[in-house]
Amino acid sequence: MALIYQIRVRGHLSDAWAEWFDGLTIENLPNGESLLSGPVADKAALHGLLTKVRDLNLTLLAVTLIEPEP
């Protein structure tokens, strides 16, 4: 079962990057940050997403696991 993650980075991203980030939703926040969110298959996939953040030279601000409702 895929877990839902939110990845917060500095700077705004266009929606065109959603495919690069494996279909995660991109929300540009008013404070100049972007929030990428959606299901991530496993830890290897999460590390792959974080590698893409690094490769784009984005500043990683937070990674949050969204706990499922009981």
Coordinates of C-alpha atoms in Angstrom, one line a residue:
M1 CA 0.0 0.0 0.0
A2 CA 1.4 3.4 -1.0
L3 CA 1.8 6.0 1.7
I4 CA 0.9 9.7 1.2
Y5 CA 3.9 12.1 1.5
Q6 CA 4.3 15.8 1.3
I7 CA 7.6 17.3 0.2
R8 CA 8.1 21.0 0.7
V9 CA 10.7 22.9 -1.3
R10 CA 11.8 26.5 -1.6
G11 CA 10.6 28.2 -4.9
H12 CA 7.6 27.7 -7.1
L13 CA 7.4 24.9 -9.7
S14 CA 5.2 24.7 -12.7
D15 CA 2.6 21.9 -13.0
A16 CA 4.7 20.6 -15.9
W17 CA 7.1 19.1 -13.3
A18 CA 4.3 16.8 -12.0
E19 CA 5.3 14.0 -14.4
W20 CA 9.0 14.3 -13.5
F21 CA 7.9 13.9 -9.8
D22 CA 6.0 10.7 -10.6
G23 CA 2.6 12.4 -10.7
L24 CA 2.7 14.1 -7.4
T25 CA 0.4 17.1 -7.1
I26 CA 2.3 20.5 -7.1
E27 CA 0.8 23.3 -5.0
N28 CA 2.6 26.7 -5.1
L29 CA 2.2 28.3 -1.7
P30 CA 1.9 32.1 -1.2
N31 CA 5.1 32.1 0.9
G32 CA 7.2 31.2 -2.2
E33 CA 7.4 27.5 -1.5
S34 CA 6.0 24.5 -3.3
L35 CA 4.3 21.5 -1.8
L36 CA 4.5 18.2 -3.7
S37 CA 2.0 15.6 -2.4
G38 CA 0.6 12.2 -3.2
P39 CA 1.1 8.5 -2.9
V40 CA 4.7 7.1 -2.8
A41 CA 5.0 3.3 -3.4
D42 CA 7.8 2.6 -1.0
K43 CA 11.0 4.0 0.6
A44 CA 13.0 3.4 -2.6
A45 CA 10.5 5.6 -4.5
L46 CA 10.7 8.2 -1.8
H47 CA 14.5 8.3 -2.1
G48 CA 14.1 8.6 -5.9
L49 CA 11.9 11.6 -5.4
L50 CA 14.4 13.2 -3.0
T51 CA 17.2 12.6 -5.5
K52 CA 15.2 14.5 -8.1
V53 CA 14.8 17.4 -5.7
R54 CA 18.6 17.3 -5.3
D55 CA 19.2 17.1 -9.0
L56 CA 17.1 20.2 -9.6
N57 CA 19.1 22.0 -6.9
L58 CA 15.9 22.7 -5.0
T59 CA 16.2 23.5 -1.3
L60 CA 14.4 20.7 0.6
L61 CA 12.5 22.2 3.5
A62 CA 10.4 19.2 4.8
V63 CA 9.3 15.7 4.2
T64 CA 6.1 14.7 5.9
L65 CA 4.3 11.3 6.1
I66 CA 0.6 11.9 6.2
E67 CA -0.9 9.3 8.6
P68 CA -4.0 7.6 7.2
E69 CA -7.3 8.0 9.0
P70 CA -8.0 5.1 11.3

